[in-house]
Coordinates of C-alpha atoms (C1' of nucleotides) and ligand atoms in Angstrom, one line a residue:
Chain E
X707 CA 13.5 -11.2 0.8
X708 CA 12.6 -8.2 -1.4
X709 CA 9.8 -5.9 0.2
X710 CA 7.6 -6.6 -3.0
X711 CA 7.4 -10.0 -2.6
X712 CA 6.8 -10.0 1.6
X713 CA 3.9 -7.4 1.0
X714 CA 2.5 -10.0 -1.4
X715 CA 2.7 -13.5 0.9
X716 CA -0.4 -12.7 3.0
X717 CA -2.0 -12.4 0.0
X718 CA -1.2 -15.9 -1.0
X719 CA -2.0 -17.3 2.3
X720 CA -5.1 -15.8 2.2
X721 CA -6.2 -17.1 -1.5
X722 CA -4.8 -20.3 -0.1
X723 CA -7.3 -20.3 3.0
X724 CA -10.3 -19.5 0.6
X725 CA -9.6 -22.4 -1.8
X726 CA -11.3 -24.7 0.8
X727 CA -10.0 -28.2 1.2
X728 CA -11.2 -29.6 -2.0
X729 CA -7.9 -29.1 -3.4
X730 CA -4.8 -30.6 -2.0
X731 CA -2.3 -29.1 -4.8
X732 CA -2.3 -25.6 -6.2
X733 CA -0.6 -24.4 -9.3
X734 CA 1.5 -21.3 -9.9
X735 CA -1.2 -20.5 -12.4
X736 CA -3.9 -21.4 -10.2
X737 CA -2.8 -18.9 -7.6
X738 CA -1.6 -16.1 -9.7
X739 CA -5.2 -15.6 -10.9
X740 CA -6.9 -15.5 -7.8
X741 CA -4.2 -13.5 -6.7
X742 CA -4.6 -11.2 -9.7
X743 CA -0.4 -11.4 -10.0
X744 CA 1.7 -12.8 -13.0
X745 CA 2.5 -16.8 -12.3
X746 CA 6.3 -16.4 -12.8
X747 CA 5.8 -13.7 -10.0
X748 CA 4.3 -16.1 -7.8
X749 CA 6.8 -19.0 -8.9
X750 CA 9.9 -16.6 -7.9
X751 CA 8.1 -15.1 -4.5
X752 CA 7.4 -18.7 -3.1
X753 CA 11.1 -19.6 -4.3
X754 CA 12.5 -17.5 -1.3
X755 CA 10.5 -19.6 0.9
X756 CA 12.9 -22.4 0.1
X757 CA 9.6 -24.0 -0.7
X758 CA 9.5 -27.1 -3.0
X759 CA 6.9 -27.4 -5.5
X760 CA 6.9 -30.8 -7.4
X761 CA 7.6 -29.8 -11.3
X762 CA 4.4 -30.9 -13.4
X763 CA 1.9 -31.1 -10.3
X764 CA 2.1 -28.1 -8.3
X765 CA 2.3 -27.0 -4.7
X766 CA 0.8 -29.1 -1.8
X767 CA -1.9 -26.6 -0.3
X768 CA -1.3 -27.2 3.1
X769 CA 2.7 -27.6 3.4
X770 CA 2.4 -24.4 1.4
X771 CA 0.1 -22.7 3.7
X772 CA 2.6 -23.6 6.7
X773 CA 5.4 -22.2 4.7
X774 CA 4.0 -18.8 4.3
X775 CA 3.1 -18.7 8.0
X776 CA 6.5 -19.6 8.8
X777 CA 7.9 -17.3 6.8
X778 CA 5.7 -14.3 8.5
X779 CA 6.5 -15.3 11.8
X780 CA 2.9 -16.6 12.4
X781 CA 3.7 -19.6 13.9
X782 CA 3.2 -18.1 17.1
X783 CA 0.7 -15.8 18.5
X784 CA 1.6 -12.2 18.5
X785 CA -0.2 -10.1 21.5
X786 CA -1.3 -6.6 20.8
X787 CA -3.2 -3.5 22.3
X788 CA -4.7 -0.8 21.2
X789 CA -5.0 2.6 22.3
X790 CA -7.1 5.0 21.9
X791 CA -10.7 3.5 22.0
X792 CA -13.0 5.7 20.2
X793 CA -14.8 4.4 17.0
X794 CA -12.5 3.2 15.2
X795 CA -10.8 1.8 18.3
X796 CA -13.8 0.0 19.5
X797 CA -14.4 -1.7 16.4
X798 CA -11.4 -3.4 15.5
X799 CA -11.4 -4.3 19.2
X800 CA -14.3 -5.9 18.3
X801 CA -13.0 -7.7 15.3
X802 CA -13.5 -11.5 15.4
X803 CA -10.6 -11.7 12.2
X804 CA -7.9 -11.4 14.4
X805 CA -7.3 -14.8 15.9
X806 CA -7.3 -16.6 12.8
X807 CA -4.5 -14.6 11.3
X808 CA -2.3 -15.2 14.1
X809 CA -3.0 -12.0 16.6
X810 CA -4.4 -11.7 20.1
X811 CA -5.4 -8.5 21.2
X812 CA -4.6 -8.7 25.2
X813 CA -4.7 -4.9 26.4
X814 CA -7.2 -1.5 25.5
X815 CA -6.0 1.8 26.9
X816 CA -7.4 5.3 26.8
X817 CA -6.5 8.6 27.4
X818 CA -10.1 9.6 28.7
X819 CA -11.7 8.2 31.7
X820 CA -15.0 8.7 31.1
X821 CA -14.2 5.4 29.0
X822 CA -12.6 3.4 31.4
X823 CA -16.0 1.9 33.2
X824 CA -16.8 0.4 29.4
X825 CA -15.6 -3.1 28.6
X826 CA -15.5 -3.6 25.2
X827 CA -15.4 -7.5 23.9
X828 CA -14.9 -8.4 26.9
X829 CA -11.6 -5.9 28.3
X830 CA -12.0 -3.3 30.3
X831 CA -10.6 0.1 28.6
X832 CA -8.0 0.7 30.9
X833 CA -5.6 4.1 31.6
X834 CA -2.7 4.9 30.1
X835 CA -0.7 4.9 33.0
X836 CA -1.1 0.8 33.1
X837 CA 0.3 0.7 29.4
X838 CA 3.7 0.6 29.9
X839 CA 3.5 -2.0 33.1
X840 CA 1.0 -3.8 31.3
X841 CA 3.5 -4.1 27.6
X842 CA 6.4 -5.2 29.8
X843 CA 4.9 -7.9 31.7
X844 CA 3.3 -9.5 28.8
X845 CA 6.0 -9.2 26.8
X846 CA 3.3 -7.5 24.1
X847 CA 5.6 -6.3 20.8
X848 CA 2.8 -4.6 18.5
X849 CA -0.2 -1.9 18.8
X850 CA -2.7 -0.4 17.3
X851 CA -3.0 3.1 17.2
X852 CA -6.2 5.0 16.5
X853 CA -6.0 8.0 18.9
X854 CA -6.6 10.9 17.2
X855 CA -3.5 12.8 14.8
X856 CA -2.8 15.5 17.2
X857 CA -2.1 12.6 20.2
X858 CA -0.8 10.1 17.6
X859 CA 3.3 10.8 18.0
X860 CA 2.9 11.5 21.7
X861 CA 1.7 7.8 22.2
X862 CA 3.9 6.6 19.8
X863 CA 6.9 7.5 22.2
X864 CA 5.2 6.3 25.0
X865 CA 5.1 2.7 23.0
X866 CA 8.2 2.7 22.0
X867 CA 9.6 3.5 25.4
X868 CA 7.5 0.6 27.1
X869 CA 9.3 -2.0 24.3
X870 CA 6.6 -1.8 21.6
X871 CA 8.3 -2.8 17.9
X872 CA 5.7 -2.6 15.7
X873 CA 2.4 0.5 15.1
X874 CA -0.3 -0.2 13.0
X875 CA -1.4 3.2 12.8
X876 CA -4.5 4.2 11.7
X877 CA -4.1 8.3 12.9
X878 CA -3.3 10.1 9.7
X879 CA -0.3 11.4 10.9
X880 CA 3.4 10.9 9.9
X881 CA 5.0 8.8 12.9
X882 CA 8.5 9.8 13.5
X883 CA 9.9 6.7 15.3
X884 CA 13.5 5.2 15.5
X885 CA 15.3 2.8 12.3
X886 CA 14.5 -0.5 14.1
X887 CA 10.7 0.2 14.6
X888 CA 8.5 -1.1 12.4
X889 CA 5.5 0.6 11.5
X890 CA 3.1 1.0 8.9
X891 CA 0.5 3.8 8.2
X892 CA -3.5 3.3 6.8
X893 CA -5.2 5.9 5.6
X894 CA -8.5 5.8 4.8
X895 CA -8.6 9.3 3.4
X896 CA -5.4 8.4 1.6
X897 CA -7.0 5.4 -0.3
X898 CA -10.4 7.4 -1.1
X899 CA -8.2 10.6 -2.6
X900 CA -6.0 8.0 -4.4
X901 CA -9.6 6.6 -5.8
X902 CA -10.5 9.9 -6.5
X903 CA -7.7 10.5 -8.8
X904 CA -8.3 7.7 -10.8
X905 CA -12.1 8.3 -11.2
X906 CA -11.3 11.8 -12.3
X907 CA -9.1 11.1 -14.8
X908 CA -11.4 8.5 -16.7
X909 CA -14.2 10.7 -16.7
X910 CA -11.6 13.0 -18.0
Chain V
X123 CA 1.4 10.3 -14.2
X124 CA 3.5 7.1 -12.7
X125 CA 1.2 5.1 -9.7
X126 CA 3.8 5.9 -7.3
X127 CA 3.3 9.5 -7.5
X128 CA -0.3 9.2 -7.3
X129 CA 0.0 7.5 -4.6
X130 CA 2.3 10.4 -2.9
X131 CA 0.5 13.1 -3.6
X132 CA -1.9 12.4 -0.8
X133 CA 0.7 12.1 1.5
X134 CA 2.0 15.9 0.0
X135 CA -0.7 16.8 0.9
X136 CA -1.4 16.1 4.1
X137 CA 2.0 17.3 5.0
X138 CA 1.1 21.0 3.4
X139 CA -2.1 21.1 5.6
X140 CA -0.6 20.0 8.8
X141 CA 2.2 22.5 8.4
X142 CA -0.1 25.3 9.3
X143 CA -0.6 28.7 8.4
X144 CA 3.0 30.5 9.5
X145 CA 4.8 29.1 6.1
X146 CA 3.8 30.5 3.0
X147 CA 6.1 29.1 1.4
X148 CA 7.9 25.4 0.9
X149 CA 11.1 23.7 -0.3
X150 CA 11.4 20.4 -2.0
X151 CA 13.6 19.4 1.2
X152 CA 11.4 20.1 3.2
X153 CA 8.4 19.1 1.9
X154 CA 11.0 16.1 1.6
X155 CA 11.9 15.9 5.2
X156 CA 8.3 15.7 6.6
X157 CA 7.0 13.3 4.0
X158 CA 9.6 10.9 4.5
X159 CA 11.3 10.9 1.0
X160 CA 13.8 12.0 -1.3
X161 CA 13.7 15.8 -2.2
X162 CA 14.4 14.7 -5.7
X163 CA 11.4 12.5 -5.7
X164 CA 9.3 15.4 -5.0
X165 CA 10.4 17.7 -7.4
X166 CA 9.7 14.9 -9.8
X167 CA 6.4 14.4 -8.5
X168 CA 5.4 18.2 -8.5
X169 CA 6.9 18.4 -11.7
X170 CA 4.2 16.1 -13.0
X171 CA 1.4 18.4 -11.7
X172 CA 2.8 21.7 -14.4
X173 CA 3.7 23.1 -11.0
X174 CA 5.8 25.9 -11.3
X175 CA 8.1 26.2 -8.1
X176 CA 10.3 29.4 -8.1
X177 CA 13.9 28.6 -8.2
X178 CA 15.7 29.9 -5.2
X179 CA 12.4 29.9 -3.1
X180 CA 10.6 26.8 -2.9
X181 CA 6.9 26.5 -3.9
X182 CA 3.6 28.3 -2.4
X183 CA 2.0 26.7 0.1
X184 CA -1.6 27.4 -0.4
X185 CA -1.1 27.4 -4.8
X186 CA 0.4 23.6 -4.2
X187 CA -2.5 22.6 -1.8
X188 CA -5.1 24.0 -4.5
X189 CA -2.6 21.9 -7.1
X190 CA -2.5 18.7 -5.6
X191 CA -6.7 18.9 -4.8
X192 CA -7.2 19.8 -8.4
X193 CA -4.9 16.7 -9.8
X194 CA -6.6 14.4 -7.2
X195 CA -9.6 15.4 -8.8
X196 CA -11.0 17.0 -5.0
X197 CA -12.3 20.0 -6.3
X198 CA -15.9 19.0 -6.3
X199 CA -17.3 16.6 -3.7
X200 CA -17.7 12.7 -4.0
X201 CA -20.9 11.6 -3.0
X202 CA -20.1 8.3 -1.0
X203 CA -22.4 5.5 0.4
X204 CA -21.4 2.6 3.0
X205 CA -22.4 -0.6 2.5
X206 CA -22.3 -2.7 5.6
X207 CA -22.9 -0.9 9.1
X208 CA -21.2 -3.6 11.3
X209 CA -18.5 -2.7 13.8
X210 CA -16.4 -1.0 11.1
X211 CA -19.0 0.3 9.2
X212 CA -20.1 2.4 11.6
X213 CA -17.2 3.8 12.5
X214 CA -16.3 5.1 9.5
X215 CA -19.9 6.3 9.4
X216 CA -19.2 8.1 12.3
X217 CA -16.1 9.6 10.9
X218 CA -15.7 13.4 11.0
X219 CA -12.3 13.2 8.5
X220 CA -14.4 12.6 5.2
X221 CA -15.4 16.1 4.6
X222 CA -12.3 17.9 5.2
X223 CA -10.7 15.3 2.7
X224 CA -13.0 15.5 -0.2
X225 CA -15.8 13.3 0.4
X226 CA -19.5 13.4 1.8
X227 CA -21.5 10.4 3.0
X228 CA -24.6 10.3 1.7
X229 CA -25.8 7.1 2.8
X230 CA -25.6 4.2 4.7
X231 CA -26.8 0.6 3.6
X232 CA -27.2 -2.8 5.6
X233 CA -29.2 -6.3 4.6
X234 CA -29.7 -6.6 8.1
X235 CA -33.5 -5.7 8.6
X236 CA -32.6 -5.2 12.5
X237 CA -29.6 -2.3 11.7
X238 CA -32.5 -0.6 10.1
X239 CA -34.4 1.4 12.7
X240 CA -30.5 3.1 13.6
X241 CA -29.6 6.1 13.1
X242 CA -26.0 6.7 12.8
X243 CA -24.0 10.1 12.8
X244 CA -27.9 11.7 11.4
X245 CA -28.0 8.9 9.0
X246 CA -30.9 5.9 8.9
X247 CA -30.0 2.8 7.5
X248 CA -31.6 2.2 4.9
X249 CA -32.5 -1.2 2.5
X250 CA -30.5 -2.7 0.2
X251 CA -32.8 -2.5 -1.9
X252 CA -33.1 1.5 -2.3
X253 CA -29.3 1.3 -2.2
X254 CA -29.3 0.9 -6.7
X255 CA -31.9 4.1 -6.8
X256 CA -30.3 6.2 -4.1
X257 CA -26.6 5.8 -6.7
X258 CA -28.7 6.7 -9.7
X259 CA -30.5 9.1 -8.6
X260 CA -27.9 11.7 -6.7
X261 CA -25.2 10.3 -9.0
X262 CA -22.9 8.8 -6.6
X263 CA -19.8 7.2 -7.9
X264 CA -17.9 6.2 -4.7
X265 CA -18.8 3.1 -2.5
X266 CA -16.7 1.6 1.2
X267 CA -17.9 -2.1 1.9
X268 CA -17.6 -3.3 5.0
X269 CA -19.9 -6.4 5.4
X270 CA -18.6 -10.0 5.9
X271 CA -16.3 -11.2 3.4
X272 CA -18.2 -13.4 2.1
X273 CA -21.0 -11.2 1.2
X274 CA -18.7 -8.7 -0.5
X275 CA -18.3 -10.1 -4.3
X276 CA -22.1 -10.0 -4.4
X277 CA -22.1 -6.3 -3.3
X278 CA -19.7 -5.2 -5.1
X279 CA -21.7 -6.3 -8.3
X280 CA -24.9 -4.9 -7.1
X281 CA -23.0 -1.3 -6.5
X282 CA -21.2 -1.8 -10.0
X283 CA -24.2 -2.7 -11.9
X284 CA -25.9 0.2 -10.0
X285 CA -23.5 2.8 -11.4
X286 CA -20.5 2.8 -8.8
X287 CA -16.8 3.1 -10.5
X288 CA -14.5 3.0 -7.5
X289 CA -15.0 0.6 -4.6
X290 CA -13.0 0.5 -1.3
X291 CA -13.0 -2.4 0.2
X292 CA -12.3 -3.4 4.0
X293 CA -13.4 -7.3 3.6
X294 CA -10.6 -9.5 3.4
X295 CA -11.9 -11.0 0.2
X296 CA -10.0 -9.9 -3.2
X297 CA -12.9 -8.5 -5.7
X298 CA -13.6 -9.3 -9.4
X299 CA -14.0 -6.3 -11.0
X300 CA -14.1 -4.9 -15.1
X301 CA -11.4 -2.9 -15.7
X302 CA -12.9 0.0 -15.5
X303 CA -14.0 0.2 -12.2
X304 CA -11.8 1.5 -9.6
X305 CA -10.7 -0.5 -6.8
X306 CA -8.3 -0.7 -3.5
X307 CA -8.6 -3.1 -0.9
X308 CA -7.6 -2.0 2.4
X309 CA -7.0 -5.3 4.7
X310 CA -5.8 -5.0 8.6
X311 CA -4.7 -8.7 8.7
X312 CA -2.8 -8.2 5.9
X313 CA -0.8 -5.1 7.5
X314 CA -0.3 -6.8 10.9
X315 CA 1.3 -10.0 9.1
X316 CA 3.7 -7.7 7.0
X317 CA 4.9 -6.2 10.3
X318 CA 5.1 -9.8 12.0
X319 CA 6.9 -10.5 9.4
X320 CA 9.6 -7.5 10.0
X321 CA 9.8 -8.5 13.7
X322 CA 9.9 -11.7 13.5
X323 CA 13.0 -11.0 11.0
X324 CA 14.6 -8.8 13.2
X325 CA 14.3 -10.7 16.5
X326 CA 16.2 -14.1 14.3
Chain S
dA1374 C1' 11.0 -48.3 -20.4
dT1375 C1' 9.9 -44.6 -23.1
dT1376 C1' 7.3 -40.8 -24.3
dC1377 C1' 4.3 -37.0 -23.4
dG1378 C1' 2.4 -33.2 -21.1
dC1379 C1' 2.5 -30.2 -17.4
dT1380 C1' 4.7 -27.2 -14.1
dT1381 C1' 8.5 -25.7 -11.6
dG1382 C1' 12.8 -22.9 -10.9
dT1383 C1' 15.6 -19.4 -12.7
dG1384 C1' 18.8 -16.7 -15.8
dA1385 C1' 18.1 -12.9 -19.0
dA1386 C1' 15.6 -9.0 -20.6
dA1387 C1' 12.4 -5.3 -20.0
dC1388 C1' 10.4 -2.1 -17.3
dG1389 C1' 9.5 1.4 -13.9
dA1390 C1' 10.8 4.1 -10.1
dA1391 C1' 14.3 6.3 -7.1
dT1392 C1' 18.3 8.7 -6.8
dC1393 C1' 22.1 11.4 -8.4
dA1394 C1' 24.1 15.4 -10.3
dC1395 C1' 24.1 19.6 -12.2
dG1396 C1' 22.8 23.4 -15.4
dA1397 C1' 19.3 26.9 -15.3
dT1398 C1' 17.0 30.4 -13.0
dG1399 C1' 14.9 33.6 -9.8
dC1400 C1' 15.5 36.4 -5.6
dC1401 C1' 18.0 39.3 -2.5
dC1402 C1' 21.3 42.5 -1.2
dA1403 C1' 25.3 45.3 -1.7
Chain J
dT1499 C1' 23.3 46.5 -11.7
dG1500 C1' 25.8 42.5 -10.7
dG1501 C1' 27.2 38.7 -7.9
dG1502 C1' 26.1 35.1 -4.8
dC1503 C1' 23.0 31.9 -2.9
dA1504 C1' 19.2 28.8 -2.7
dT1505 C1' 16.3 25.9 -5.1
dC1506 C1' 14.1 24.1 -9.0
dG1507 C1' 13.7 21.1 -13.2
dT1508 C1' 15.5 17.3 -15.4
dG1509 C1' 18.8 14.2 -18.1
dA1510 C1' 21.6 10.3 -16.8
dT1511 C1' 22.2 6.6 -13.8
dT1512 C1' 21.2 3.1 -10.6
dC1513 C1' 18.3 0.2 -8.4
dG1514 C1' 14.5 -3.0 -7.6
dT1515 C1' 10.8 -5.5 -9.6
dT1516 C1' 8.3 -7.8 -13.1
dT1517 C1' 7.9 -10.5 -17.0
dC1518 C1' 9.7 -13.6 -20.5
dA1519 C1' 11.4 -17.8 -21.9
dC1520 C1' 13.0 -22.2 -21.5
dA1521 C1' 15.7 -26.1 -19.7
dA1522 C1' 15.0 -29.4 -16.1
dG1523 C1' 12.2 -32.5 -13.6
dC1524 C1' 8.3 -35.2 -12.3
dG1525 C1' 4.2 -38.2 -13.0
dA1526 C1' 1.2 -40.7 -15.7
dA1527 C1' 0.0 -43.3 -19.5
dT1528 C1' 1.3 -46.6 -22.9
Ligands
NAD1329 N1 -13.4 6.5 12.6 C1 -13.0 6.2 11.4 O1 -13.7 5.7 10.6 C2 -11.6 6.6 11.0 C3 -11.2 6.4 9.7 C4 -10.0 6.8 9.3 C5 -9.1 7.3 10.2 N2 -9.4 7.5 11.4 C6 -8.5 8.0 12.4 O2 -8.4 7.1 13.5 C7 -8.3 7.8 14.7 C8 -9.4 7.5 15.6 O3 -10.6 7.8 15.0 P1 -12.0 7.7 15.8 O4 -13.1 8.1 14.9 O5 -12.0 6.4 16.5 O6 -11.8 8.9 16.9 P2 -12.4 9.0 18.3 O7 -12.3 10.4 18.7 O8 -13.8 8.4 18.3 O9 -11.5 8.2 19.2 C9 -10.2 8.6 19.6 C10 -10.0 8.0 21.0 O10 -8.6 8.3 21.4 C11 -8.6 8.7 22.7 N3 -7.4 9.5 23.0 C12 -7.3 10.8 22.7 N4 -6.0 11.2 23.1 C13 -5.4 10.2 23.6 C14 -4.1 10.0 24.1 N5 -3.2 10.9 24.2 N6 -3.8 8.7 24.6 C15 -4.7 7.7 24.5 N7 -6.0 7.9 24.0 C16 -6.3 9.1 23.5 C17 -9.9 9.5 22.9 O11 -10.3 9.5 24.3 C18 -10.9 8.7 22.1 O12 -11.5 7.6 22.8 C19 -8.2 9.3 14.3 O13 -6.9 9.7 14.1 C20 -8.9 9.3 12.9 O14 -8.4 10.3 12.1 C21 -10.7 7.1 11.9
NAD1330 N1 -14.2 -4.7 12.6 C1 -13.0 -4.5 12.2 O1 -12.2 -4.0 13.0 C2 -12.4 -5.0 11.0 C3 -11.1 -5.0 10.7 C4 -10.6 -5.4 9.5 C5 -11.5 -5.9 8.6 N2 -12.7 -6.0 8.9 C6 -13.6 -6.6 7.8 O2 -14.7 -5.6 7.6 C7 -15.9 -6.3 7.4 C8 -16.9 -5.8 8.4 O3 -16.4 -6.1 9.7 P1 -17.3 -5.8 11.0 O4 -16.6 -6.1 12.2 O5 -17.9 -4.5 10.8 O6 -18.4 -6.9 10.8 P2 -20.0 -6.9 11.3 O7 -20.4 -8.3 11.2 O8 -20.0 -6.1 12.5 O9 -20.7 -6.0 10.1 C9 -21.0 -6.5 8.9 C10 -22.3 -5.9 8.5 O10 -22.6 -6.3 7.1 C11 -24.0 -6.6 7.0 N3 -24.2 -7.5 5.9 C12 -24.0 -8.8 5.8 N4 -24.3 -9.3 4.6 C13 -24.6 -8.2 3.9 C14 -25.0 -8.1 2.5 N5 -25.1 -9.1 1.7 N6 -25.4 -6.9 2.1 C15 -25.3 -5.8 2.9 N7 -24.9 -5.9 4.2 C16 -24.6 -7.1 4.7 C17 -24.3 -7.2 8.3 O11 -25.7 -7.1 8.6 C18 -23.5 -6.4 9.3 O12 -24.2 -5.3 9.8 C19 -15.6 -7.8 7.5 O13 -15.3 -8.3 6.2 C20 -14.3 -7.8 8.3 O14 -13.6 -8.9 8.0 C21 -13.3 -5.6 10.0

DNA sequence: ATTCGCTTGTGAAACGAATCACGATGCCCA
DNA sequence: TGGGCATCGTGATTCGTTTCACAAGCGAAT
């Protein structure tokens, strides 16, 4: 499945879950515009699914639904931790949004001790020295990362050597990690500079 | 200039910075190595800027930097305001990383009557309803929104019709915006399903 | 049954971006 | 001063993705 198109199905499914349940059938063309993506795009991106639409009706919402969550290995729950729980770190351990798209965050870990007496939505923040135990035992494949840059790749390595597979990092810091990792970078300054640029050149 | 470089040039960026001060000068390769791309692509992308590398030698590290800022259009500073001081919200209230990137907070905006008496990283949050005069009058043209998703198409039309032009978004809610009006959506569920995706791929 | 209108699925074409490959060029040192 | 080496800048090529265009298929209406 090319890259393009699997950056593009949560997209879908989430278009799909906003639609409400009035609708039992989409259209290509329905989706593509809340998508904001050509329909032929769609039509070939929900073709790899093996899906079946019916010709002249559309696709039925909720098979469709199913499909992509199939598809993005959703089907069952995927446990995650985080580390480092600073700001950033507290809050998305504090996000409600994570159950319903198929995530369950089971572990918080921190560096700094002075943190470890807080619970935060309901975990104790616990020390790094548990991580590694902690991933093996409950089998827990992805984390979070949102220590800061200069401890970013140091924790990396300790993830990766406890059996991690996937970082969501959030440090904006290059990770150097191994071909069959998995890991994606956000960058908030990233995204406001890429902004930027845009802004600046209209006003240009 | 293509999107992809734009969207590299941050990233070139960041790479030149964290390099420190001991290089005064940089190659292609490596500029290549560190960034995770083809040397080739970076030429190509520093070719866009009129940068003038010296054959044989690489380019100057500081003269790039200034470069890159000046394309991204980070010379001057971007006023910024927050709408939304949830969980996330603050956080990135809280952040320290805007100002060495570009961009300066200069306000912070919730509907909640109750957020109001906080004060968060020397900022009070204020009224949405001061939020349209605060953009006009100190001429702010960049907005975050983190409240609820639900809430956010409404916001976003507020800040628009208030003046904003580029609009990051954190709600997992795709907005309708005129085409002029700058806008990137950065959504966590999003990013952990693309990496479930990847793992669950690998593991079949 | 047959026709009509709509929507899918997909080959072909167009497009954009990444990579290759190499000539051009500046620096350093003998 | 000239030769060698490193690196840039960029045309040509390859690759991946998007869009177009249309035949095929299904359902509904007559
Ligand atoms: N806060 C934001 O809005 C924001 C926005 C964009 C990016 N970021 C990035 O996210 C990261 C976290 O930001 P923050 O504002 O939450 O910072 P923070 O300082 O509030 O939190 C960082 C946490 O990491 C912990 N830590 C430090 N070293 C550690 C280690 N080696 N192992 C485990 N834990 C360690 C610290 O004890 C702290 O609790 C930073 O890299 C920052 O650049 C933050
Ligand atoms: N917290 C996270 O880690 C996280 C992660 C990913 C995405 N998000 C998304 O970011 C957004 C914020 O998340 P959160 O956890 O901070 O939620 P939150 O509920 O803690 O904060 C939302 C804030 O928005 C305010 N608000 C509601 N309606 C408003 C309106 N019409 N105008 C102005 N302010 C309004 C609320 O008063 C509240 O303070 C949500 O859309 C969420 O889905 C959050």
């Amino acid at each position: 499945m090319p890259k393009a198109t699997v950056e593009r199905l949560p997209l879908y499914l989430q278009c799909l879950q906003a639609m409400g349940d009035v609708e039992s059938t989409v259209s290509s063309e329905e989706l593509a515009n809340t998508a904001g993506v050509n329909s032929a795009n769609v039509r070939k991106d929900l073709s790899y699914l093996g899906s079946h639409g019916v010709r002249g009706v559309g696709y039925n919402r909720l098979e469709l639904c199913d499909q992509l969550r199939r598809a993005l290995g959703l089907i069952e729950k995927w446990s995650v931790v985080i580390v480092g729980i600073g700001n950033l770190g507290s809050a998305l351990a504090n996000y409600r949004g994570f159950d319903a798209s198929g995530f369950n965050v089971v572990g918080l870990y921190d560096a700094d001790p002075a943190k470890r007496g807080h619970q935060v939505d309901g975990h104790y923040v616990k020390s790094m020295d548990d991580l590694k135990l902690d991933i093996k035992e409950h089998d827990v494949s992805m984390a979070i990362l949102t220590t800061p840059a200069a401890a970013a790749q140091g924790v990396a390595d300790l993830l990766i050597e406890a059996g991690i597979q996937s970082i969501l990092n959030f440090a904006p810091s290059l990770l150097k990690v191994p071909n069959e990792i998995n890991c994606r970078q956000v960058d908030l300054a990233t995204e406001l500079q890429i902004l930027s640029y845009y802004q600046a050149a209209h006003q240009a």
